[in-house]
């Protein structure tokens, strides 16, 4: 027995699957349905397998029809034999005896009281009784069934008839007639009984074959209907009506707590679509057992809604659940106007049709759902394409607007910032200097906002590119803190940095973008902190396969942020609340850009804060290890040195002590001058003196200068080196430190390299390395030797022309002015230049076309003058356009002195070397 057959037999439940065959290099997809096949006692005698292959089904149908014809022929032959035998009984006793001994026949005779007077025939074997046992006994007591009593009574009343019945699990066909004496008086009855059990089984098999053929034909019709649910339901209801011999049939589907008619035969079409409550109906009992319910007397059945059945004239009904793979569709019913119209065989046939219907509806519904899903996806895709086109158009409009806005603002801003730089370099009194610094700060603030907006636009348009290069992890953090050290000093805030020594010296990543994030976070921290300080820390979270997971933190003691508003902080143009924006200024755009940049680099960013308790902004990135070969190293060993750190700022103590311990120093720290004196005295008394004391400038009760004087004057304290550490390096600080007998002077944020060099020099524990920066490079001497250089400035704005002339004059350089690209082109054709500073957007001829023409002209001269774009167009695509036109470098307005100086040195040196 196959595994599938065994499963159907063991579970007594249908089984469905799908297989694919390859016939003549063609795949055929066949749905197979396995149903347990039962006899009248509900015993499994086989398995029905339905294949959805029309050719195979027709072949099976032909075989079944041939078997049916053969069986019918055999039945007809047997019936003719019986007729011949019956006639022979009258004609010849010998013939009768022969038949009685050879055929499964019983010849009975009873008197008027029902007592058996004669009994013979081989059919007695079917009853398992002997003739001697039966003779003399009442037929009514031996066979108390109603059918025997009724048949005997009819025969004794003078009727002659044929009846069918069953005894001892066998089927019999009986021919009754009354017995009369010569005077015609009824003296008893005779019965010729034929055991037709074999014929009945043959007929049952034939009936099942016929039903199978009908089911096969129905399956073919369903297949031809495709996946049209309504056609499938109409086919099954019609076949159910035919196969059960009912007067009507219907299919109702479940919708909530109602069933609604969807197909019917023998009912008015008006019933289709009419809902009926499940509760209180015959269907409720079907669903309660999820099986078949049969009633052959509706008037005497409590399960039946008699109001409905009487109105429709229904006396008998079968109803089965239409259910497949846990999904219930509804109920299939057959109805008759006669009582006892249905039996278990018809119920089984209806069950089989219900199962086939459920499987077909399931496939149809699945296809319908898939079709609707595909249609929905297609509509969604169409809408998305349309929305994307609209978004791209809107993004382009926005990008064009931002580029135009940036250009229009940068052009006058170049004059404001540039002229202010020139003004500050002139002799001004204190008040004038302050006013000029305010203008400069306002211009730089406006420039920062413009740059933020452009960055945000780039990210929003998906044009932000992340670069990867090796960078120094310590220098990255310290340089950003140094940029804001003056701002922190102006607000009297402490600013400290600490880089975990476990972090590799160099990492691979976009150092510029990481620096941008740090600068924004440090600037915000300083802005929102009134008292205390800001600390910047980088620490290693993990190191796997040369990938360092690093967490950067910026901690402040500022106003803090409530939990409710923290989630909104990384949204564009959002701050903690409106009062914060009014009080501290800013757009809130920087944090949004920082988050987008961190996301682009595959990291995470967040905040830890409570309102009024300061905040810690952090971000994490996973970066590959970089090349450490170019990193300067100093062999610093403090393993035999004792160092005391004196600072009332716990984090400052932690940072400095951490670096000293990294170099194996024996480090202790205290938070006040008084404690420092006690510790130093105790150390000297125990003959374990400190070699170095690092002292903060500002502390309560006793400041750094006063502590230094006490140390120098206290004879109990052994001589030691003193280092002053301060966040306030105003005029005279270095002289004051020297006068107070300090051996070295460091400013916060303390840089790791400076700390290492200072301590190494004081304690003679360092191997000095050459300071490459001390030797003047070729670049440093370029401008001094280029006073005769011929520079052409191409600019249409008179203010920017004046600015360029003055900026170049500051560097000892002269220049010639061209008002547009055409004048520049003509000038290049007349004379040679060492460098051209080219604006891009100008009347008559822009900088791009002028550059193209200049490069074409140069092809015949063998010369190539460096051209540096000097434009208010600051987008990446603007820089690429400049280079494509033939320009060599790019300067975005507003142009600051140090940036211009770097470009001048680079290209004047390049030109001289090439010349």
PDB file of C-alpha atoms in Angstrom, residues 4 14-20 29-35 49-52 359:
ATOM      1  CA  UNK A   4      -0.764   8.333   0.502  1.00  0.00           C
ATOM      2  CA  UNK A  14      -9.663  13.073   2.062  1.00  0.00           C
ATOM      3  CA  UNK A  15      -6.160  13.973   0.900  1.00  0.00           C
ATOM      4  CA  UNK A  16      -5.267  16.496  -1.770  1.00  0.00           C
ATOM      5  CA  UNK A  17      -2.012  17.169  -3.519  1.00  0.00           C
ATOM      6  CA  UNK A  18      -0.537  18.307  -6.828  1.00  0.00           C
ATOM      7  CA  UNK A  19       2.008  16.556  -9.009  1.00  0.00           C
ATOM      8  CA  UNK A  20       3.737  17.346 -12.263  1.00  0.00           C
ATOM      9  CA  UNK A  29       0.077  19.616 -13.907  1.00  0.00           C
ATOM     10  CA  UNK A  30      -2.386  17.267 -12.336  1.00  0.00           C
ATOM     11  CA  UNK A  31      -4.417  17.819  -9.173  1.00  0.00           C
ATOM     12  CA  UNK A  32      -5.008  14.574  -7.311  1.00  0.00           C
ATOM     13  CA  UNK A  33      -7.839  14.059  -4.860  1.00  0.00           C
ATOM     14  CA  UNK A  34      -7.912  10.977  -2.618  1.00  0.00           C
ATOM     15  CA  UNK A  35     -11.183  10.054  -0.879  1.00  0.00           C
ATOM     16  CA  UNK A  49      -8.468   8.916  -6.599  1.00  0.00           C
ATOM     17  CA  UNK A  50      -9.501  11.794  -8.872  1.00  0.00           C
ATOM     18  CA  UNK A  51      -6.991  13.149 -11.379  1.00  0.00           C
ATOM     19  CA  UNK A  52      -7.640  16.411 -13.180  1.00  0.00           C
ATOM     20  CA  UNK A 359     -11.395  22.081  -3.107  1.00  0.00           C
TER      21      UNK A 359
END
